[in-house]
């Protein structure tokens, strides 16, 4: 049973370009969470999705950021017109149920560098 | 809203020494508590969690933590550390009465085990 798969592992974008980060949850998991880890900081919750639905996007910046989790395929975190401040590690986690005590399994992250 | 404070950003210890990583939380509602470990350039791995019951929780790799409700603390301990325990450790909480595993993380403690 493969774990949470994120790709790419490393992504370099020039300012103004778009970044697309992909996350395939563990088999059987229908709940996906995205977190951002800025340098020297802890992880900050961004968005919680179930298949085809955004449950909570309270941690997402209001502009340029969007996320989806389609019926088929991976979850996508999309950052438009990237700026240097978007450079960070982005982690995806998945769980098999929507209860708060369910363990969330993390991917290895995508490290985005904006140059 | 809830918050997590990890009191030490860096903890250097010698191999085979005991270690305690401190974590305090603040929340107006009941929470579940977690400790995660992050090895360099990796994702997060769950060490242990407190949901209910015994306040002393045992996890993987010989770690344990004690939930203290009156002091709102959840300190992580290991009686004898190994070089391989060198990593970043994150304390996290999630509200009991919520959907999904939306974690609030502390800033992290870098544990460095020296020979």
PDB file of C-alpha atoms in Angstrom:
ATOM      1  CA  UNK A   1       0.000   0.000   0.000  1.00  0.00           C
ATOM      2  CA  UNK A   2       1.815   3.059  -1.247  1.00  0.00           C
ATOM      3  CA  UNK A   3       1.874   6.064   1.005  1.00  0.00           C
ATOM      4  CA  UNK A   4       0.836   9.591   0.125  1.00  0.00           C
ATOM      5  CA  UNK A   5       2.593  10.526  -3.105  1.00  0.00           C
ATOM      6  CA  UNK A   6       3.478  14.104  -3.923  1.00  0.00           C
ATOM      7  CA  UNK A   7       5.074  15.334  -7.096  1.00  0.00           C
ATOM      8  CA  UNK A   8       7.197  16.945  -8.039  1.00  0.00           C
ATOM      9  CA  UNK A   9       9.503  16.748  -5.021  1.00  0.00           C
ATOM     10  CA  UNK A  10      11.248  19.942  -6.071  1.00  0.00           C
ATOM     11  CA  UNK A  11       9.848  22.710  -8.251  1.00  0.00           C
ATOM     12  CA  UNK A  12      11.552  25.886  -9.409  1.00  0.00           C
ATOM     13  CA  UNK A  13       9.452  28.672 -10.868  1.00  0.00           C
ATOM     14  CA  UNK A  14      10.246  32.204 -11.981  1.00  0.00           C
ATOM     15  CA  UNK A  15       8.235  35.047 -10.517  1.00  0.00           C
ATOM     16  CA  UNK A  16       4.916  35.350 -12.321  1.00  0.00           C
ATOM     17  CA  UNK A  17       4.725  31.717 -13.427  1.00  0.00           C
ATOM     18  CA  UNK A  18       2.203  29.161 -12.245  1.00  0.00           C
ATOM     19  CA  UNK A  19       2.998  26.274  -9.919  1.00  0.00           C
ATOM     20  CA  UNK A  20       0.965  23.047  -9.841  1.00  0.00           C
ATOM     21  CA  UNK A  21       1.527  20.644  -6.981  1.00  0.00           C
ATOM     22  CA  UNK A  22       0.031  17.161  -7.063  1.00  0.00           C
ATOM     23  CA  UNK A  23      -0.978  14.842  -4.271  1.00  0.00           C
ATOM     24  CA  UNK A  24      -2.219  11.276  -4.576  1.00  0.00           C
ATOM     25  CA  UNK A  25      -3.673  10.133  -1.235  1.00  0.00           C
ATOM     26  CA  UNK A  26      -3.209   6.703   0.229  1.00  0.00           C
ATOM     27  CA  UNK A  27      -5.428   4.026  -1.263  1.00  0.00           C
ATOM     28  CA  UNK A  28      -8.879   4.193   0.276  1.00  0.00           C
ATOM     29  CA  UNK A  29      -8.425   7.722   1.622  1.00  0.00           C
ATOM     30  CA  UNK A  30     -10.916  10.318   0.479  1.00  0.00           C
ATOM     31  CA  UNK A  31      -9.885  13.200   2.757  1.00  0.00           C
ATOM     32  CA  UNK A  32      -6.946  15.421   1.759  1.00  0.00           C
ATOM     33  CA  UNK A  33      -5.256  18.281   3.608  1.00  0.00           C
ATOM     34  CA  UNK A  34      -2.637  20.751   2.364  1.00  0.00           C
ATOM     35  CA  UNK A  35      -0.120  22.444   4.648  1.00  0.00           C
ATOM     36  CA  UNK A  36       2.601  24.997   4.016  1.00  0.00           C
ATOM     37  CA  UNK A  37       5.901  25.085   5.849  1.00  0.00           C
ATOM     38  CA  UNK A  38       7.854  28.305   5.528  1.00  0.00           C
ATOM     39  CA  UNK A  39      11.586  28.230   6.335  1.00  0.00           C
ATOM     40  CA  UNK A  40      12.273  27.828  10.064  1.00  0.00           C
ATOM     41  CA  UNK A  41       8.552  27.562  10.840  1.00  0.00           C
ATOM     42  CA  UNK A  42       6.008  24.885  11.626  1.00  0.00           C
ATOM     43  CA  UNK A  43       3.341  23.665   9.249  1.00  0.00           C
ATOM     44  CA  UNK A  44       0.307  25.850   8.670  1.00  0.00           C
ATOM     45  CA  UNK A  45      -3.025  24.390   7.559  1.00  0.00           C
ATOM     46  CA  UNK A  46      -4.201  25.639   4.191  1.00  0.00           C
ATOM     47  CA  UNK A  47      -7.168  23.630   2.925  1.00  0.00           C
ATOM     48  CA  UNK A  48      -9.204  20.474   3.577  1.00  0.00           C
ATOM     49  CA  UNK A  49     -10.872  18.654   0.703  1.00  0.00           C
ATOM     50  CA  UNK A  50     -12.991  15.609   0.103  1.00  0.00           C
ATOM     51  CA  UNK A  51     -13.659  14.199  -3.327  1.00  0.00           C
ATOM     52  CA  UNK A  52     -15.025  17.061  -5.458  1.00  0.00           C
ATOM     53  CA  UNK A  53     -15.638  19.270  -2.411  1.00  0.00           C
ATOM     54  CA  UNK A  54     -13.707  21.928  -0.535  1.00  0.00           C
ATOM     55  CA  UNK A  55     -14.585  21.495   3.146  1.00  0.00           C
ATOM     56  CA  UNK A  56     -12.436  24.203   4.706  1.00  0.00           C
ATOM     57  CA  UNK A  57     -10.187  26.696   2.938  1.00  0.00           C
ATOM     58  CA  UNK A  58      -9.732  29.040   5.864  1.00  0.00           C
ATOM     59  CA  UNK A  59      -5.931  28.795   5.669  1.00  0.00           C
ATOM     60  CA  UNK A  60      -5.637  29.591   1.981  1.00  0.00           C
ATOM     61  CA  UNK A  61      -4.448  33.022   0.873  1.00  0.00           C
ATOM     62  CA  UNK A  62      -7.367  34.848  -0.697  1.00  0.00           C
ATOM     63  CA  UNK A  63      -5.659  35.445  -4.012  1.00  0.00           C
ATOM     64  CA  UNK A  64      -3.631  33.323  -6.436  1.00  0.00           C
ATOM     65  CA  UNK A  65      -4.098  30.043  -4.533  1.00  0.00           C
ATOM     66  CA  UNK A  66      -6.648  27.361  -5.365  1.00  0.00           C
ATOM     67  CA  UNK A  67      -7.090  23.660  -4.671  1.00  0.00           C
ATOM     68  CA  UNK A  68      -9.161  20.849  -6.083  1.00  0.00           C
ATOM     69  CA  UNK A  69      -9.688  17.141  -5.514  1.00  0.00           C
ATOM     70  CA  UNK A  70     -11.543  15.754  -8.523  1.00  0.00           C
ATOM     71  CA  UNK A  71     -13.519  12.544  -8.643  1.00  0.00           C
ATOM     72  CA  UNK A  72     -10.674  10.923 -10.552  1.00  0.00           C
ATOM     73  CA  UNK A  73      -7.015  11.747 -10.182  1.00  0.00           C
ATOM     74  CA  UNK A  74      -4.856  13.517  -7.638  1.00  0.00           C
ATOM     75  CA  UNK A  75      -5.534  16.607  -5.605  1.00  0.00           C
ATOM     76  CA  UNK A  76      -3.967  19.728  -7.103  1.00  0.00           C
ATOM     77  CA  UNK A  77      -2.739  22.831  -5.324  1.00  0.00           C
ATOM     78  CA  UNK A  78      -2.359  25.629  -7.821  1.00  0.00           C
ATOM     79  CA  UNK A  79      -0.474  28.859  -7.253  1.00  0.00           C
ATOM     80  CA  UNK A  80      -0.814  31.489  -9.932  1.00  0.00           C
ATOM     81  CA  UNK A  81       1.673  34.314 -10.547  1.00  0.00           C
ATOM     82  CA  UNK A  82       4.109  33.052  -7.936  1.00  0.00           C
ATOM     83  CA  UNK A  83       6.139  35.488  -5.839  1.00  0.00           C
ATOM     84  CA  UNK A  84       9.308  34.935  -3.804  1.00  0.00           C
ATOM     85  CA  UNK A  85       7.269  34.688  -0.616  1.00  0.00           C
ATOM     86  CA  UNK A  86       5.588  31.542  -1.952  1.00  0.00           C
ATOM     87  CA  UNK A  87       8.889  29.657  -1.621  1.00  0.00           C
ATOM     88  CA  UNK A  88       8.178  26.957   0.933  1.00  0.00           C
ATOM     89  CA  UNK A  89       7.614  23.256   1.406  1.00  0.00           C
ATOM     90  CA  UNK A  90       4.052  22.199   0.686  1.00  0.00           C
ATOM     91  CA  UNK A  91       2.837  19.032   2.350  1.00  0.00           C
ATOM     92  CA  UNK A  92      -0.203  16.983   1.600  1.00  0.00           C
ATOM     93  CA  UNK A  93      -1.806  14.591   4.083  1.00  0.00           C
ATOM     94  CA  UNK A  94      -4.664  12.142   3.733  1.00  0.00           C
ATOM     95  CA  UNK A  95      -6.996  10.258   6.046  1.00  0.00           C
ATOM     96  CA  UNK A  96      -9.595   7.561   5.567  1.00  0.00           C
ATOM     97  CA  UNK A  97     -12.333   9.278   7.551  1.00  0.00           C
ATOM     98  CA  UNK A  98     -13.418  12.746   8.519  1.00  0.00           C
ATOM     99  CA  UNK A  99     -13.275  12.341  12.288  1.00  0.00           C
ATOM    100  CA  UNK A 100     -10.853  14.505  14.213  1.00  0.00           C
ATOM    101  CA  UNK A 101      -9.068  11.596  15.902  1.00  0.00           C
ATOM    102  CA  UNK A 102      -8.182   9.913  12.627  1.00  0.00           C
ATOM    103  CA  UNK A 103      -4.480   9.703  11.850  1.00  0.00           C
ATOM    104  CA  UNK A 104      -3.401  11.791   8.893  1.00  0.00           C
ATOM    105  CA  UNK A 105      -0.576  10.378   6.775  1.00  0.00           C
ATOM    106  CA  UNK A 106       1.831  12.844   5.216  1.00  0.00           C
ATOM    107  CA  UNK A 107       3.601  12.883   1.891  1.00  0.00           C
ATOM    108  CA  UNK A 108       7.240  13.863   1.496  1.00  0.00           C
ATOM    109  CA  UNK A 109       6.346  17.333   0.341  1.00  0.00           C
ATOM    110  CA  UNK A 110       7.019  19.551  -2.641  1.00  0.00           C
ATOM    111  CA  UNK A 111       9.705  22.134  -2.146  1.00  0.00           C
ATOM    112  CA  UNK A 112       8.863  25.188  -4.217  1.00  0.00           C
ATOM    113  CA  UNK A 113      11.558  27.723  -4.976  1.00  0.00           C
ATOM    114  CA  UNK A 114      10.609  30.962  -6.694  1.00  0.00           C
ATOM    115  CA  UNK A 115      13.511  32.722  -8.380  1.00  0.00           C
TER     116      UNK A 115
ATOM    117  CA  UNK B   1      -8.897  29.199  18.230  1.00  0.00           C
ATOM    118  CA  UNK B   2      -6.191  26.908  19.469  1.00  0.00           C
ATOM    119  CA  UNK B   3      -2.422  27.421  19.567  1.00  0.00           C
ATOM    120  CA  UNK B   4       0.623  25.311  20.311  1.00  0.00           C
ATOM    121  CA  UNK B   5       3.877  26.483  21.863  1.00  0.00           C
ATOM    122  CA  UNK B   6       7.035  24.447  21.754  1.00  0.00           C
ATOM    123  CA  UNK B   7       9.253  26.038  24.333  1.00  0.00           C
ATOM    124  CA  UNK B   8      12.616  25.028  22.896  1.00  0.00           C
ATOM    125  CA  UNK B   9      13.565  25.579  19.263  1.00  0.00           C
ATOM    126  CA  UNK B  10      16.797  23.585  19.600  1.00  0.00           C
ATOM    127  CA  UNK B  11      17.726  20.778  21.983  1.00  0.00           C
ATOM    128  CA  UNK B  12      21.247  19.334  21.757  1.00  0.00           C
ATOM    129  CA  UNK B  13      21.948  16.179  23.766  1.00  0.00           C
ATOM    130  CA  UNK B  14      24.547  13.454  23.911  1.00  0.00           C
ATOM    131  CA  UNK B  15      23.823   9.923  22.783  1.00  0.00           C
ATOM    132  CA  UNK B  16      22.206   7.708  25.459  1.00  0.00           C
ATOM    133  CA  UNK B  17      21.129  10.742  27.514  1.00  0.00           C
ATOM    134  CA  UNK B  18      17.458  11.297  28.379  1.00  0.00           C
ATOM    135  CA  UNK B  19      15.540  14.036  26.617  1.00  0.00           C
ATOM    136  CA  UNK B  20      12.325  15.982  27.122  1.00  0.00           C
ATOM    137  CA  UNK B  21      10.767  18.157  24.426  1.00  0.00           C
ATOM    138  CA  UNK B  22       8.212  20.545  25.846  1.00  0.00           C
ATOM    139  CA  UNK B  23       4.832  21.397  24.388  1.00  0.00           C
ATOM    140  CA  UNK B  24       2.060  23.595  25.780  1.00  0.00           C
ATOM    141  CA  UNK B  25      -1.243  24.284  24.110  1.00  0.00           C
ATOM    142  CA  UNK B  26      -4.042  26.755  24.437  1.00  0.00           C
ATOM    143  CA  UNK B  27      -7.608  25.993  23.450  1.00  0.00           C
ATOM    144  CA  UNK B  28     -11.120  27.003  24.470  1.00  0.00           C
ATOM    145  CA  UNK B  29     -12.386  23.529  23.546  1.00  0.00           C
ATOM    146  CA  UNK B  30     -11.187  19.976  24.073  1.00  0.00           C
ATOM    147  CA  UNK B  31      -8.446  18.822  21.749  1.00  0.00           C
ATOM    148  CA  UNK B  32      -6.625  15.710  20.673  1.00  0.00           C
ATOM    149  CA  UNK B  33      -2.828  15.910  20.885  1.00  0.00           C
ATOM    150  CA  UNK B  34      -0.135  14.554  18.600  1.00  0.00           C
ATOM    151  CA  UNK B  35       3.633  14.433  18.217  1.00  0.00           C
ATOM    152  CA  UNK B  36       5.135  14.115  14.751  1.00  0.00           C
ATOM    153  CA  UNK B  37       8.760  13.663  13.677  1.00  0.00           C
ATOM    154  CA  UNK B  38      10.269  15.054  10.488  1.00  0.00           C
ATOM    155  CA  UNK B  39      13.598  13.744   9.221  1.00  0.00           C
ATOM    156  CA  UNK B  40      15.557  15.973   6.792  1.00  0.00           C
ATOM    157  CA  UNK B  41      13.770  16.427   3.468  1.00  0.00           C
ATOM    158  CA  UNK B  42      11.038  14.017   4.491  1.00  0.00           C
ATOM    159  CA  UNK B  43       7.386  14.252   5.377  1.00  0.00           C
ATOM    160  CA  UNK B  44       5.980  13.960   8.873  1.00  0.00           C
ATOM    161  CA  UNK B  45       5.601  10.663  10.664  1.00  0.00           C
ATOM    162  CA  UNK B  46       3.285  10.174  13.633  1.00  0.00           C
ATOM    163  CA  UNK B  47       5.139   9.316  16.844  1.00  0.00           C
ATOM    164  CA  UNK B  48       2.172   9.114  19.198  1.00  0.00           C
ATOM    165  CA  UNK B  49      -1.213  10.627  19.993  1.00  0.00           C
ATOM    166  CA  UNK B  50      -3.455  11.260  22.974  1.00  0.00           C
ATOM    167  CA  UNK B  51      -7.175  10.855  22.392  1.00  0.00           C
ATOM    168  CA  UNK B  52      -8.518   9.805  25.797  1.00  0.00           C
ATOM    169  CA  UNK B  53      -7.869   7.429  28.691  1.00  0.00           C
ATOM    170  CA  UNK B  54      -4.450   7.018  30.280  1.00  0.00           C
ATOM    171  CA  UNK B  55      -2.523  10.267  30.303  1.00  0.00           C
ATOM    172  CA  UNK B  56       0.761   8.470  29.597  1.00  0.00           C
ATOM    173  CA  UNK B  57       0.989   7.573  25.944  1.00  0.00           C
ATOM    174  CA  UNK B  58       3.639   5.338  24.428  1.00  0.00           C
ATOM    175  CA  UNK B  59       4.694   5.722  20.828  1.00  0.00           C
ATOM    176  CA  UNK B  60       7.158   4.401  18.320  1.00  0.00           C
ATOM    177  CA  UNK B  61      10.955   4.426  18.650  1.00  0.00           C
ATOM    178  CA  UNK B  62      10.805   4.382  22.464  1.00  0.00           C
ATOM    179  CA  UNK B  63       9.129   7.785  22.834  1.00  0.00           C
ATOM    180  CA  UNK B  64       6.365   8.552  25.308  1.00  0.00           C
ATOM    181  CA  UNK B  65       4.381  11.640  26.258  1.00  0.00           C
ATOM    182  CA  UNK B  66       2.256  12.673  29.193  1.00  0.00           C
ATOM    183  CA  UNK B  67      -0.917  14.694  28.905  1.00  0.00           C
ATOM    184  CA  UNK B  68      -1.378  17.158  31.758  1.00  0.00           C
ATOM    185  CA  UNK B  69      -4.735  18.853  31.499  1.00  0.00           C
ATOM    186  CA  UNK B  70      -4.231  21.279  34.395  1.00  0.00           C
ATOM    187  CA  UNK B  71      -0.959  22.535  32.917  1.00  0.00           C
ATOM    188  CA  UNK B  72      -2.186  22.189  29.320  1.00  0.00           C
ATOM    189  CA  UNK B  73       1.030  20.375  28.456  1.00  0.00           C
ATOM    190  CA  UNK B  74       1.976  17.350  26.407  1.00  0.00           C
ATOM    191  CA  UNK B  75       5.732  16.888  26.834  1.00  0.00           C
ATOM    192  CA  UNK B  76       7.598  14.258  24.845  1.00  0.00           C
ATOM    193  CA  UNK B  77      10.256  12.109  26.528  1.00  0.00           C
ATOM    194  CA  UNK B  78      12.756   9.402  25.734  1.00  0.00           C
ATOM    195  CA  UNK B  79      14.969   7.831  28.420  1.00  0.00           C
ATOM    196  CA  UNK B  80      17.950   7.206  26.127  1.00  0.00           C
ATOM    197  CA  UNK B  81      18.386   8.797  22.717  1.00  0.00           C
ATOM    198  CA  UNK B  82      20.253   7.532  19.662  1.00  0.00           C
ATOM    199  CA  UNK B  83      22.043   9.402  16.895  1.00  0.00           C
ATOM    200  CA  UNK B  84      19.194   8.362  14.597  1.00  0.00           C
ATOM    201  CA  UNK B  85      16.722  10.379  16.700  1.00  0.00           C
ATOM    202  CA  UNK B  86      18.204  13.585  15.279  1.00  0.00           C
ATOM    203  CA  UNK B  87      15.231  15.257  13.597  1.00  0.00           C
ATOM    204  CA  UNK B  88      12.625  18.005  13.913  1.00  0.00           C
ATOM    205  CA  UNK B  89       9.755  17.234  16.280  1.00  0.00           C
ATOM    206  CA  UNK B  90       6.354  18.864  16.035  1.00  0.00           C
ATOM    207  CA  UNK B  91       3.590  18.968  18.592  1.00  0.00           C
ATOM    208  CA  UNK B  92       0.083  19.406  17.166  1.00  0.00           C
ATOM    209  CA  UNK B  93      -3.545  19.598  18.271  1.00  0.00           C
ATOM    210  CA  UNK B  94      -6.898  19.168  16.608  1.00  0.00           C
ATOM    211  CA  UNK B  95     -10.278  20.176  18.035  1.00  0.00           C
ATOM    212  CA  UNK B  96     -12.304  17.169  19.190  1.00  0.00           C
ATOM    213  CA  UNK B  97     -15.577  18.518  17.868  1.00  0.00           C
ATOM    214  CA  UNK B  98     -14.538  19.084  14.303  1.00  0.00           C
ATOM    215  CA  UNK B  99     -14.594  17.255  11.042  1.00  0.00           C
ATOM    216  CA  UNK B 100     -11.362  16.172   9.519  1.00  0.00           C
ATOM    217  CA  UNK B 101      -7.845  16.034  10.868  1.00  0.00           C
ATOM    218  CA  UNK B 102      -7.022  19.746  10.616  1.00  0.00           C
ATOM    219  CA  UNK B 103      -3.900  20.023  12.695  1.00  0.00           C
ATOM    220  CA  UNK B 104      -2.524  23.125  14.399  1.00  0.00           C
ATOM    221  CA  UNK B 105       1.230  22.715  14.747  1.00  0.00           C
ATOM    222  CA  UNK B 106       3.849  24.211  17.011  1.00  0.00           C
ATOM    223  CA  UNK B 107       6.961  25.798  15.567  1.00  0.00           C
ATOM    224  CA  UNK B 108       9.002  22.641  16.014  1.00  0.00           C
ATOM    225  CA  UNK B 109      11.986  21.553  18.115  1.00  0.00           C
ATOM    226  CA  UNK B 110      15.198  20.488  16.429  1.00  0.00           C
ATOM    227  CA  UNK B 111      16.673  17.601  18.404  1.00  0.00           C
ATOM    228  CA  UNK B 112      20.355  17.015  17.708  1.00  0.00           C
ATOM    229  CA  UNK B 113      21.958  13.942  19.229  1.00  0.00           C
ATOM    230  CA  UNK B 114      25.730  14.127  19.427  1.00  0.00           C
ATOM    231  CA  UNK B 115      28.118  11.176  19.876  1.00  0.00           C
TER     232      UNK B 115
END
